[in-house]
Amino acid sequence: MQRRFKQVDVFTARAFRGNPVAVVLDCANLSPADMQRIARWANLSETTFVLPPEQGGDYRVRIFTPLSELPFAGHPAIGTVHAVLEAGMLAADRPQLVQECSAGLLPVRVEQAGPERHFFVRAPAASFRPIEDNELDELAAALDADAGPTVRPLVVSVGPTWAVLDLGNAEAVAAVQPNMSALAGVSRAMRITGVVVFGRDPGGDAPLRARAFAPAEGVPEDPVCGSGNVCVAAFLRETGLLAGVGNFYSVSQGREVGRDGRVHMRVDVASGAIELGGAAVTCIDGTLFG
């Protein structure tokens, strides 16, 4: 079989600075086992597969890490809509569409055009649980960081489930050097996708700086993590810290691994609805054989 294939760099308008996602189009007759095999071969944090819709969306997407399927993920959602529009599967000038995934029907807004085009995806609703004292101690040891200098961390789920830690400032975020083996063990024990840390960067080009680690999913450090940043936004709203950054803010992520991504977040304070936004650019466009 031959299928259209794109590798899209997300959260950047300049190639090779964001987070790549592999997008496989024309997947109506592809089995989940084959999808997992391709995702393992692609060896990116996520690979997506585009299928006909089943619940009223404009198209359906399934999302796989190298090890498992996810119900939702942020940069794959944005990279996939970019690929679908670029491939001509939907009209390129549509300002709104609906992406169907295992987490449900997700509205997508398209803002501006050309190199300035940004996509905003409404994330699934967040749920929360506290982190127990022993879990917090294990996280701090695995991260080699003070896990609770400000507000106590929470586990936040939007499909992927992240432990969210506010480290206070960007310098503390940059200094984190996890023991990936220990962090993978803690993540499995806590039944979480991974850990996202963030801090404020008042002198930087974005008010927040973040990093995300998911070694239990085969992704030691996710260069620019959409679902992790959605969980940070939900954490800020839940803990009353959102006023300090505003309900429309940007996040810098990826410099520690040689990238320079920008994530844009919108939070409806009243309803709790969260939109994840960013640019995207295609780096590879071709055909997948097999």
Coordinates of C-alpha atoms in Angstrom, one line a residue:
M1 CA 0.0 0.0 0.0
Q2 CA 1.0 3.6 -0.6
R3 CA -0.2 6.3 1.8
R4 CA 0.4 10.1 1.8
F5 CA 2.8 11.0 4.6
K6 CA 3.9 14.3 6.2
Q7 CA 6.2 15.1 9.0
V8 CA 5.1 18.4 10.5
D9 CA 7.0 20.6 12.9
V10 CA 4.5 22.1 15.4
F11 CA 4.6 25.2 17.7
T12 CA 7.0 26.9 15.2
A13 CA 6.8 28.7 11.9
R14 CA 10.4 27.9 11.2
A15 CA 11.4 24.3 10.4
F16 CA 13.3 22.2 12.9
R17 CA 12.6 24.4 15.9
G18 CA 9.4 22.9 17.2
N19 CA 8.1 19.4 17.9
P20 CA 7.7 17.0 14.9
V21 CA 4.7 14.7 14.5
A22 CA 4.4 12.1 11.7
V23 CA 1.0 12.2 10.0
V24 CA -0.2 9.3 7.9
L25 CA -3.1 10.1 5.7
D26 CA -5.5 7.6 3.9
C27 CA -5.7 5.1 6.8
A28 CA -9.2 3.7 6.5
N29 CA -8.0 0.1 6.0
L30 CA -5.0 0.2 8.4
S31 CA -5.3 -1.9 11.6
P32 CA -4.4 -0.6 15.1
A33 CA -1.5 -3.1 15.2
D34 CA -0.1 -1.7 12.0
M35 CA -0.5 1.9 13.3
Q36 CA 1.4 1.0 16.5
R37 CA 4.1 -0.7 14.4
I38 CA 4.5 2.5 12.2
A39 CA 4.6 4.7 15.2
R40 CA 7.3 2.6 16.8
W41 CA 9.2 2.8 13.5
A42 CA 8.7 6.6 13.1
N43 CA 10.1 6.9 16.6
L44 CA 8.7 10.4 17.3
S45 CA 6.9 11.3 20.5
E46 CA 3.6 10.8 18.5
T47 CA 2.4 9.6 15.1
T48 CA -1.1 10.2 13.9
F49 CA -3.4 8.4 11.5
V50 CA -6.2 10.1 9.6
L51 CA -9.4 8.2 9.0
P52 CA -13.0 8.9 7.9
P53 CA -15.1 10.4 10.7
E54 CA -17.6 8.3 12.7
Q55 CA -19.2 10.9 15.1
G56 CA -19.8 13.9 13.0
G57 CA -16.3 15.4 12.8
D58 CA -14.6 16.6 9.6
Y59 CA -12.1 13.7 9.9
R60 CA -11.0 11.3 12.6
V61 CA -7.5 10.9 14.0
R62 CA -5.8 8.2 16.1
I63 CA -2.7 9.1 18.0
F64 CA 0.2 6.7 19.0
T65 CA 3.4 7.1 20.9
P66 CA 6.1 4.5 20.2
L67 CA 4.5 2.4 22.9
S68 CA 0.8 3.0 23.2
E69 CA -2.3 4.9 21.9
L70 CA -3.4 8.2 23.4
P71 CA -6.9 9.6 23.4
F72 CA -5.7 13.2 22.8
A73 CA -2.4 14.9 22.4
G74 CA -1.7 18.6 21.7
H75 CA 1.0 18.9 19.1
P76 CA -0.4 15.9 17.1
A77 CA -3.8 17.6 17.0
I78 CA -2.3 20.8 15.6
G79 CA 0.1 19.0 13.2
T80 CA -2.7 16.8 11.9
V81 CA -5.1 19.7 11.0
H82 CA -2.2 21.4 9.3
A83 CA -1.5 18.3 7.2
V84 CA -5.2 17.7 6.4
L85 CA -5.6 21.2 5.1
E86 CA -2.4 21.2 3.2
A87 CA -3.3 17.9 1.6
G88 CA -6.5 19.3 0.3
M89 CA -8.7 17.0 2.3
L90 CA -10.7 20.0 3.5
A91 CA -11.0 23.5 2.1
A92 CA -7.9 25.4 3.0
D93 CA -9.8 28.7 3.8
R94 CA -12.1 27.2 6.4
P95 CA -11.9 29.2 9.6
Q96 CA -13.4 26.4 11.8
L97 CA -13.5 22.6 11.7
V98 CA -14.0 19.7 14.1
Q99 CA -11.3 17.1 14.7
E100 CA -12.6 13.7 16.0
C101 CA -10.4 11.6 18.3
S102 CA -10.8 9.1 21.1
A103 CA -11.4 12.0 23.5
G104 CA -14.4 13.2 21.5
L105 CA -15.1 16.0 19.1
L106 CA -12.6 18.9 19.4
P107 CA -13.4 22.3 17.7
V108 CA -10.5 23.8 15.9
R109 CA -10.2 27.5 14.9
V110 CA -7.8 28.7 12.2
E111 CA -6.5 32.2 12.7
Q112 CA -4.6 34.3 10.1
A113 CA -3.0 32.8 7.0
G114 CA 0.3 31.9 5.4
P115 CA 3.4 31.8 7.7
E116 CA 1.3 33.6 10.4
R117 CA -1.4 30.9 10.4
H118 CA -2.1 29.5 13.9
F119 CA -4.4 26.7 14.9
F120 CA -6.3 26.7 18.2
V121 CA -7.7 23.3 19.4
R122 CA -10.2 23.1 22.3
A123 CA -8.7 20.6 24.7
P124 CA -10.8 18.0 26.6
A125 CA -12.0 19.0 30.0
A126 CA -9.4 18.5 32.8
S127 CA -9.7 16.4 35.9
F128 CA -7.5 16.6 39.0
R129 CA -6.2 14.6 41.8
P130 CA -3.8 15.4 44.6
I131 CA -0.3 14.0 44.8
E132 CA 0.4 12.0 47.9
D133 CA 3.4 12.8 50.1
N134 CA 5.3 9.7 49.2
E135 CA 4.7 10.3 45.4
L136 CA 6.0 13.8 45.8
D137 CA 9.1 12.6 47.5
E138 CA 9.8 10.1 44.7
L139 CA 9.1 12.7 42.0
A140 CA 11.5 15.2 43.7
A141 CA 14.2 12.5 43.9
A142 CA 13.8 11.4 40.3
L143 CA 13.8 15.0 39.0
D144 CA 16.6 16.1 41.4
A145 CA 14.5 19.2 42.0
D146 CA 12.5 20.9 44.8
A147 CA 9.1 19.6 43.7
G148 CA 7.0 22.1 45.8
P149 CA 8.5 25.5 46.3
T150 CA 5.2 27.3 45.7
V151 CA 1.7 25.7 45.3
R152 CA 1.5 21.9 45.9
P153 CA 1.7 19.9 42.6
L154 CA -1.4 18.2 41.2
V155 CA -2.0 15.3 38.8
V156 CA -4.0 16.7 35.9
S157 CA -5.6 14.6 33.1
V158 CA -6.9 15.7 29.7
G159 CA -6.6 12.2 28.2
P160 CA -2.8 12.1 28.8
T161 CA -2.2 12.5 32.5
W162 CA 0.6 14.7 33.8
A163 CA 2.0 15.5 37.2
V164 CA 2.3 19.3 37.1
L165 CA 5.0 21.0 39.2
D166 CA 5.4 24.8 39.6
L167 CA 9.2 25.3 40.1
G168 CA 8.8 29.0 40.5
N169 CA 11.2 30.4 37.8
A170 CA 12.7 29.6 34.5
E171 CA 16.2 29.0 35.9
A172 CA 14.9 26.2 38.1
V173 CA 13.1 24.7 35.1
A174 CA 16.3 24.8 33.0
A175 CA 18.3 23.2 35.8
V176 CA 16.2 20.0 36.0
Q177 CA 18.2 16.9 35.1
P178 CA 15.9 13.9 35.6
N179 CA 17.0 10.3 36.3
M180 CA 15.0 8.9 33.4
S181 CA 14.9 5.4 34.7
A182 CA 13.7 6.5 38.1
L183 CA 11.2 8.9 36.6
A184 CA 9.8 6.1 34.3
G185 CA 9.3 3.9 37.4
V186 CA 7.6 6.7 39.4
S187 CA 5.4 7.5 36.4
R188 CA 4.2 3.9 36.0
A189 CA 3.5 3.6 39.7
M190 CA 1.5 6.8 39.6
R191 CA -0.2 5.8 36.3
I192 CA 0.7 9.1 34.7
T193 CA 2.0 9.9 31.2
G194 CA 4.8 11.9 32.7
V195 CA 5.8 15.1 34.5
V196 CA 5.6 18.7 33.3
V197 CA 7.5 21.4 35.1
F198 CA 7.1 25.2 34.6
G199 CA 8.3 28.5 35.9
R200 CA 8.0 32.2 35.3
D201 CA 10.4 34.0 33.0
P202 CA 9.7 37.8 33.3
G203 CA 12.8 38.8 31.4
G204 CA 12.2 36.3 28.6
D205 CA 10.2 36.3 25.3
A206 CA 7.3 34.3 26.9
P207 CA 5.9 34.7 30.4
L208 CA 6.3 30.9 31.2
R209 CA 8.9 28.3 30.4
A210 CA 8.1 24.6 30.5
R211 CA 9.6 21.2 30.1
A212 CA 7.9 17.8 29.9
F213 CA 9.3 14.3 30.6
A214 CA 7.6 11.0 29.6
P215 CA 10.2 8.3 29.7
A216 CA 7.6 5.7 30.6
E217 CA 6.0 6.3 27.2
G218 CA 9.4 6.1 25.4
V219 CA 9.8 9.9 25.3
P220 CA 12.5 11.0 27.7
E221 CA 11.9 14.7 27.0
D222 CA 9.1 16.0 24.8
P223 CA 10.5 19.0 23.0
V224 CA 7.3 21.1 23.0
C225 CA 4.4 19.4 24.7
G226 CA 0.8 20.4 23.9
S227 CA -1.1 18.3 26.4
G228 CA 1.4 19.1 29.1
N229 CA 0.8 22.8 28.6
V230 CA -2.9 22.3 28.6
C231 CA -2.5 20.6 32.0
V232 CA -0.4 23.6 33.2
A233 CA -3.2 26.0 32.1
A234 CA -5.7 23.9 34.0
F235 CA -3.4 23.8 37.0
L236 CA -3.1 27.6 37.0
R237 CA -6.8 28.1 36.8
E238 CA -7.5 25.4 39.5
T239 CA -5.0 26.9 42.0
G240 CA -5.9 30.6 41.4
L241 CA -2.5 31.4 39.8
L242 CA -3.8 32.2 36.3
A243 CA -4.2 35.9 37.1
G244 CA -0.5 36.2 37.4
V245 CA 0.0 35.3 33.7
G246 CA -3.4 36.2 32.2
N247 CA -5.9 34.1 30.4
F248 CA -4.1 34.4 27.1
Y249 CA -0.4 33.7 27.4
S250 CA 2.5 32.0 25.7
V251 CA 5.0 29.4 26.8
S252 CA 8.6 28.8 25.7
Q253 CA 9.7 25.2 25.5
G254 CA 12.4 23.2 23.9
R255 CA 15.7 25.1 24.3
E256 CA 17.2 22.4 26.6
V257 CA 17.0 19.9 23.7
G258 CA 17.9 22.3 20.9
R259 CA 14.5 23.5 19.9
D260 CA 12.7 26.9 20.4
G261 CA 8.9 26.3 20.4
R262 CA 6.1 28.7 21.3
V263 CA 2.8 27.4 22.7
H264 CA -0.2 29.8 23.0
M265 CA -2.9 29.2 25.6
R266 CA -6.4 30.6 26.0
V267 CA -8.4 29.9 29.2
D268 CA -12.0 30.8 29.7
V269 CA -11.9 31.5 33.4
A270 CA -15.7 31.1 33.9
S271 CA -16.1 27.8 32.1
G272 CA -12.6 26.3 32.4
A273 CA -12.5 25.7 28.7
I274 CA -8.9 25.7 27.4
E275 CA -7.6 26.3 23.9
L276 CA -4.1 25.2 22.8
G277 CA -2.6 27.1 19.9
G278 CA 0.4 27.3 17.7
A279 CA 1.9 27.4 14.2
A280 CA 3.0 24.5 12.1
V281 CA 5.2 23.9 9.1
T282 CA 5.8 20.8 6.9
C283 CA 9.3 19.4 6.9
I284 CA 8.8 16.1 5.0
D285 CA 6.1 15.5 2.4
G286 CA 6.0 12.2 0.6
T287 CA 4.7 8.6 0.4
L288 CA 4.7 5.8 3.0
F289 CA 5.1 2.4 1.5
G290 CA 3.9 -0.8 3.1

